[in-house]
PDB file of C-alpha atoms in Angstrom:
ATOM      1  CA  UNK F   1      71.870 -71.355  77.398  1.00 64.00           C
ATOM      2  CA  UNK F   2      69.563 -71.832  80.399  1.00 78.00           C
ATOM      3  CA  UNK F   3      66.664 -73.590  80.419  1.00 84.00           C
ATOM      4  CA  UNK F   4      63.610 -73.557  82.781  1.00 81.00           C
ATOM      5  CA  UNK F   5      60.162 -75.448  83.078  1.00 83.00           C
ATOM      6  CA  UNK F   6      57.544 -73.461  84.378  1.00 81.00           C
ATOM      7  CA  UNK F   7      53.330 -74.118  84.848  1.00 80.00           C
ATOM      8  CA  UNK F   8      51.087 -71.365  84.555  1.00 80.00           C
ATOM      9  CA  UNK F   9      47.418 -72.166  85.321  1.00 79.00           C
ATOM     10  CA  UNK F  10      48.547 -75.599  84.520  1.00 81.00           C
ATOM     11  CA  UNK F  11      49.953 -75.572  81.464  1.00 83.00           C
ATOM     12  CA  UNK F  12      53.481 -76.598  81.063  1.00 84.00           C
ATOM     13  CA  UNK F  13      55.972 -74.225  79.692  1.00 84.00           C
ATOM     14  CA  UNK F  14      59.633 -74.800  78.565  1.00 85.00           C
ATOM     15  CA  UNK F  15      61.612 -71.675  78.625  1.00 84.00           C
ATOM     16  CA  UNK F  16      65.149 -71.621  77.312  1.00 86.00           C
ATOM     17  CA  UNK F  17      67.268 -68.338  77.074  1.00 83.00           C
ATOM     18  CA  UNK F  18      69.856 -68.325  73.936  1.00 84.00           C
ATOM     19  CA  UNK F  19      70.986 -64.786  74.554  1.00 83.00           C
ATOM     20  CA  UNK F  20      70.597 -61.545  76.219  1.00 81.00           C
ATOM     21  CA  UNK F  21      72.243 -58.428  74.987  1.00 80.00           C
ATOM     22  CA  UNK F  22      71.385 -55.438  77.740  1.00 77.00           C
ATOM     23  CA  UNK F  23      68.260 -55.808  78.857  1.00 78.00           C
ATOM     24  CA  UNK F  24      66.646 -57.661  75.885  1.00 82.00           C
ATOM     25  CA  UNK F  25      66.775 -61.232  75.602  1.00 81.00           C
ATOM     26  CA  UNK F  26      65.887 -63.619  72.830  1.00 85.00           C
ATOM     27  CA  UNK F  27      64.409 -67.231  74.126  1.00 85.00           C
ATOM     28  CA  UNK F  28      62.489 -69.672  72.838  1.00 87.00           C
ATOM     29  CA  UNK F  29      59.124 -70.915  74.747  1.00 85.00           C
ATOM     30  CA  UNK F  30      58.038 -74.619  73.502  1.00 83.00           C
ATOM     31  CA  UNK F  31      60.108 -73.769  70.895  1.00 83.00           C
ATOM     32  CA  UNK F  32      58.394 -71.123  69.809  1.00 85.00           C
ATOM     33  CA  UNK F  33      61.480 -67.906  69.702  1.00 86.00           C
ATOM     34  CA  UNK F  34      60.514 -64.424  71.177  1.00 85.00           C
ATOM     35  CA  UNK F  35      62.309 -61.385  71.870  1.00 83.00           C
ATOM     36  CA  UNK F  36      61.527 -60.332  75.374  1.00 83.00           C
ATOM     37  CA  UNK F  37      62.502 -56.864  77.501  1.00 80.00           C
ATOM     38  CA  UNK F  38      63.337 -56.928  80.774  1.00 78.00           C
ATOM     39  CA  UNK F  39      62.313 -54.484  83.368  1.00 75.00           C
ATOM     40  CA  UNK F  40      65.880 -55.211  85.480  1.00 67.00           C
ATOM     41  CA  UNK F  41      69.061 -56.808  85.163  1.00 56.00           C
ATOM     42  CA  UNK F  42      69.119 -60.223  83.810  1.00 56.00           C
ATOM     43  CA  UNK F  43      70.595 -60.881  88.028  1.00 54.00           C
ATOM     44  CA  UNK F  44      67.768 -58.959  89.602  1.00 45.00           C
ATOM     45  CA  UNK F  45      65.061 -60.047  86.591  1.00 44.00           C
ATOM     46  CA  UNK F  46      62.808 -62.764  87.788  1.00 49.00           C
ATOM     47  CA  UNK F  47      60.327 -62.348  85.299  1.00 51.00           C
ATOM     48  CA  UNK F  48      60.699 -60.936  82.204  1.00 53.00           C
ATOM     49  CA  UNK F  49      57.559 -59.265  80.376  1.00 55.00           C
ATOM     50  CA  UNK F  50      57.289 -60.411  76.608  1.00 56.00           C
ATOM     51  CA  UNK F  51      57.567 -57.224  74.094  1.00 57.00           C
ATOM     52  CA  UNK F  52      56.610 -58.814  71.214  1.00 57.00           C
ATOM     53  CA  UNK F  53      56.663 -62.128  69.468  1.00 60.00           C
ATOM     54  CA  UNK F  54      59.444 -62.925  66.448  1.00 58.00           C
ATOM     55  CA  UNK F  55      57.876 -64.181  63.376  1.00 57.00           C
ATOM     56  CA  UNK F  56      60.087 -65.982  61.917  1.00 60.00           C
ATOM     57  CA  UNK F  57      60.132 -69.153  59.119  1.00 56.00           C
ATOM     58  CA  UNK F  58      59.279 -72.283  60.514  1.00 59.00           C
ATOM     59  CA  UNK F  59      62.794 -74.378  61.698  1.00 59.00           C
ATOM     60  CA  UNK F  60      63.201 -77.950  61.706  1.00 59.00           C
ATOM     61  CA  UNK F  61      62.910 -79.160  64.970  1.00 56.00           C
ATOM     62  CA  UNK F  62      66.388 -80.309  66.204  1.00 55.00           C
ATOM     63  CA  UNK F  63      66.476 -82.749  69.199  1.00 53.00           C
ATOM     64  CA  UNK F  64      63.394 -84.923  70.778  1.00 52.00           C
ATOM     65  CA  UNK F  65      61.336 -82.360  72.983  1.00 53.00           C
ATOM     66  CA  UNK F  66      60.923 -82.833  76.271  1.00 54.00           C
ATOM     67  CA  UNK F  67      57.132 -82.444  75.695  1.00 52.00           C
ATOM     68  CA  UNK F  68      56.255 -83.759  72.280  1.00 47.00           C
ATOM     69  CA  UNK F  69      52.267 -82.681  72.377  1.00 48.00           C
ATOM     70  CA  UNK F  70      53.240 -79.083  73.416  1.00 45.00           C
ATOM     71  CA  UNK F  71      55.537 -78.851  70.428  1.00 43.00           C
ATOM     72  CA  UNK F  72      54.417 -76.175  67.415  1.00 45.00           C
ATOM     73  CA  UNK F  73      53.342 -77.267  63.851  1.00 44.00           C
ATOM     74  CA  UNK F  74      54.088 -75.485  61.006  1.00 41.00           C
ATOM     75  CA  UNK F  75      52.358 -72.287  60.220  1.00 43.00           C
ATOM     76  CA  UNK F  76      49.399 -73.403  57.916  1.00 41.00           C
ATOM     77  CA  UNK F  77      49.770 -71.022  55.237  1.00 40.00           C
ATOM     78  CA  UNK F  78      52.903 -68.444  54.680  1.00 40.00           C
ATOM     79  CA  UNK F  79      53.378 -65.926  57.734  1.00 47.00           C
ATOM     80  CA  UNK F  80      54.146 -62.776  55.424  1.00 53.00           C
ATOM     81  CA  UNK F  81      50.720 -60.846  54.352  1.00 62.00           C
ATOM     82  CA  UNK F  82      49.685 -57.469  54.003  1.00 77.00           C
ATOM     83  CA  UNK F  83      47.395 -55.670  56.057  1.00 85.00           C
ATOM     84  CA  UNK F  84      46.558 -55.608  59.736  1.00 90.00           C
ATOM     85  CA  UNK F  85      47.125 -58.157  62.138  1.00 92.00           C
ATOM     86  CA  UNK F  86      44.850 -60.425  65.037  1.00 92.00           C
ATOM     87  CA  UNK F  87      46.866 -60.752  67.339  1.00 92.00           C
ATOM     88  CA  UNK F  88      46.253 -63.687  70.345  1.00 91.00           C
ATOM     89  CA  UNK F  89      44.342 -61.630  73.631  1.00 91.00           C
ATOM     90  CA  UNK F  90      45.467 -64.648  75.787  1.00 90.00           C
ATOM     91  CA  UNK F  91      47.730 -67.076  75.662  1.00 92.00           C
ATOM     92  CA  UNK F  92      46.068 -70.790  74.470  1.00 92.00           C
ATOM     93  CA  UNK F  93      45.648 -73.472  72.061  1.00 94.00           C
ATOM     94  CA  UNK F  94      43.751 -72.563  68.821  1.00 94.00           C
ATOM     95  CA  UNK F  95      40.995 -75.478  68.123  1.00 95.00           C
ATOM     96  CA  UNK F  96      39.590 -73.951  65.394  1.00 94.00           C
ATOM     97  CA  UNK F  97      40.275 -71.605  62.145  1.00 94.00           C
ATOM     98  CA  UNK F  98      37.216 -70.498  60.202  1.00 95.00           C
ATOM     99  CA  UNK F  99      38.621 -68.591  57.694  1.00 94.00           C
ATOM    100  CA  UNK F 100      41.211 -69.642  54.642  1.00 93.00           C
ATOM    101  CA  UNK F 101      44.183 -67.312  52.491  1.00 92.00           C
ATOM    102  CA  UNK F 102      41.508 -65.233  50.416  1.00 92.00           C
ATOM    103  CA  UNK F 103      38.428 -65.139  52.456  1.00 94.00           C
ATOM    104  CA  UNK F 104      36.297 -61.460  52.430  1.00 94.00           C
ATOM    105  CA  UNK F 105      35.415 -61.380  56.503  1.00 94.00           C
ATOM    106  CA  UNK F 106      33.657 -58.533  58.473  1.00 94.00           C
ATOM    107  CA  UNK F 107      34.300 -56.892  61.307  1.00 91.00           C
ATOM    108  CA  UNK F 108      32.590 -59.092  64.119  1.00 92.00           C
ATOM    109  CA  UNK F 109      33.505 -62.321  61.736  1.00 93.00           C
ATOM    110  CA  UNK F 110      34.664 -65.162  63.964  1.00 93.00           C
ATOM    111  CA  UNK F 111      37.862 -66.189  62.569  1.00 95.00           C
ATOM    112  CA  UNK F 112      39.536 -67.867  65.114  1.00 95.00           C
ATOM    113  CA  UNK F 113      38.610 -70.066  68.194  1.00 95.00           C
ATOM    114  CA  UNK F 114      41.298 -70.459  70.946  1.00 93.00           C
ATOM    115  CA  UNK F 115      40.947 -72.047  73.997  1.00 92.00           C
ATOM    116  CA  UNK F 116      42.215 -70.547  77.331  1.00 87.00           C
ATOM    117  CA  UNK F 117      41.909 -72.116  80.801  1.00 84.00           C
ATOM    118  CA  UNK F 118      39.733 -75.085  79.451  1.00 86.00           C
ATOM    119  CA  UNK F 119      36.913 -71.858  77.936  1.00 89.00           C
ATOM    120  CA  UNK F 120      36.426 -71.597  74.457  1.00 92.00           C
ATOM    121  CA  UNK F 121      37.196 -67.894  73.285  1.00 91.00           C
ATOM    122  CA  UNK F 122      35.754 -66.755  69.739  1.00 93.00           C
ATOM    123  CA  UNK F 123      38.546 -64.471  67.845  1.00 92.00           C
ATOM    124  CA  UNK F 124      36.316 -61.850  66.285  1.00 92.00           C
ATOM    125  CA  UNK F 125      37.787 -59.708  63.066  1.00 91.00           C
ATOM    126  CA  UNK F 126      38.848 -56.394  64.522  1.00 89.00           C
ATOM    127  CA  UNK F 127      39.099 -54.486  60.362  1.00 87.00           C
ATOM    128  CA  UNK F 128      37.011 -55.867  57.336  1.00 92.00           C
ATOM    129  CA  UNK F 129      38.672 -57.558  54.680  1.00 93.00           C
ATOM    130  CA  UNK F 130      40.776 -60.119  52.315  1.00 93.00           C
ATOM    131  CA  UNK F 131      42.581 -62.482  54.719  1.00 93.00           C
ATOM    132  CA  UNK F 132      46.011 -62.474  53.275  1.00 93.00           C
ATOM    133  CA  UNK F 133      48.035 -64.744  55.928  1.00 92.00           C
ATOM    134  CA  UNK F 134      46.840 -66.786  58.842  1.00 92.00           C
ATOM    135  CA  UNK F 135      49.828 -68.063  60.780  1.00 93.00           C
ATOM    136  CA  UNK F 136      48.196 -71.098  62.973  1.00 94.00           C
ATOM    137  CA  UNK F 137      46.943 -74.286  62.315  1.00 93.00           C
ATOM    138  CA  UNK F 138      44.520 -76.062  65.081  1.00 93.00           C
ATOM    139  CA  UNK F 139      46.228 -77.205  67.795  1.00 93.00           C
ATOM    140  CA  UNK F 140      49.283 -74.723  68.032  1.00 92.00           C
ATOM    141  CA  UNK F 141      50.161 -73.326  71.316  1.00 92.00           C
ATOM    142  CA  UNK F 142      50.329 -69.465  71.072  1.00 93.00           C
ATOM    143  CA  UNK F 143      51.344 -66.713  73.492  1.00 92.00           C
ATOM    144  CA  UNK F 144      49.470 -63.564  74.298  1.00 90.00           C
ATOM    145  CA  UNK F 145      50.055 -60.902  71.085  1.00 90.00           C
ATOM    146  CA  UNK F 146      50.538 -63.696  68.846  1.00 91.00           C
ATOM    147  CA  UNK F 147      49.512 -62.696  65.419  1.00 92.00           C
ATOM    148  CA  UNK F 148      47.097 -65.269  64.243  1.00 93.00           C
ATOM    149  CA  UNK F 149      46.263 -63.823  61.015  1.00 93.00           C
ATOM    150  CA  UNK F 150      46.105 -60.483  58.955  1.00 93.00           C
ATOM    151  CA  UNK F 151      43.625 -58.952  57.157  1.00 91.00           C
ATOM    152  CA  UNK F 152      43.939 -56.492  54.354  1.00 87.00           C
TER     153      UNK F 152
END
């Protein structure tokens, strides 16, 4: 396993590759696991673009990170739901979640604040409906095409 520190726009990011099968490689980013494709070789790759984040059950967090504030809480209600998703436009830190398991929201609803490059950036409902999952709590660092919540 390899494991790299990068900073993007000043953030801090940990990056550690557990495997890569072809051109598809599974790594975890402050912990958090993805499954990424690459456009080249893993020799010729530099940087790989991120398909699509894994959701997965939360794990118990093995050895002391090597940065503690940037480390992921648990999901604050179950990550399975029904329905469509709101997915993260931007990577960032949510500060805020307006909405709980149950709530009826409307398209336009604010559901989810999230803050980007030190702005505050209002996650609007994209489909009207009964939230069935949300999959943050404040303060979790989340990657662009997150999914934050779903609505049914």
């Amino acid at each position: 396993m390899n494991k790299y520190q990068y900073k993007v726009q000043g953030v801090d990011y940990e990056v550690e590759i557990e495997e890569v099968e072809g051109n598809i490689a599974k790594v975890n980013v402050n912990g958090i696991p993805f499954e990424i494709e690459m456009q080249r070789p893993i020799n010729a790759a530099k940087h790989p673009s991120i398909v699509k984040p894994k959701v997965e059950a939360p794990q118990p967090v093995s050895a002391a990170p090597v940065q503690p504030a940037a480390k992921p809480s648990q999901p604050a209600q179950q990550a399975v739901g029904n329905g469509n998703p709101v997915k993260a436009p931007l990577p960032g830190t949510i500060t805020n979640v307006n909405v709980k398991v149950g709530d009826n929201v409307n398209v336009g609803d604010v559901v989810i604040v999230l803050e980007a490059m030190k702005m505050q950036n209002n996650i609007e409902a994209e489909y009207a409906g009964a939230v069935t999952a949300i999959n943050v709590n404040p303060g979790d660092s989340v990657m662009e095409g997150s999914v934050l919540l779903t609505i049914g």
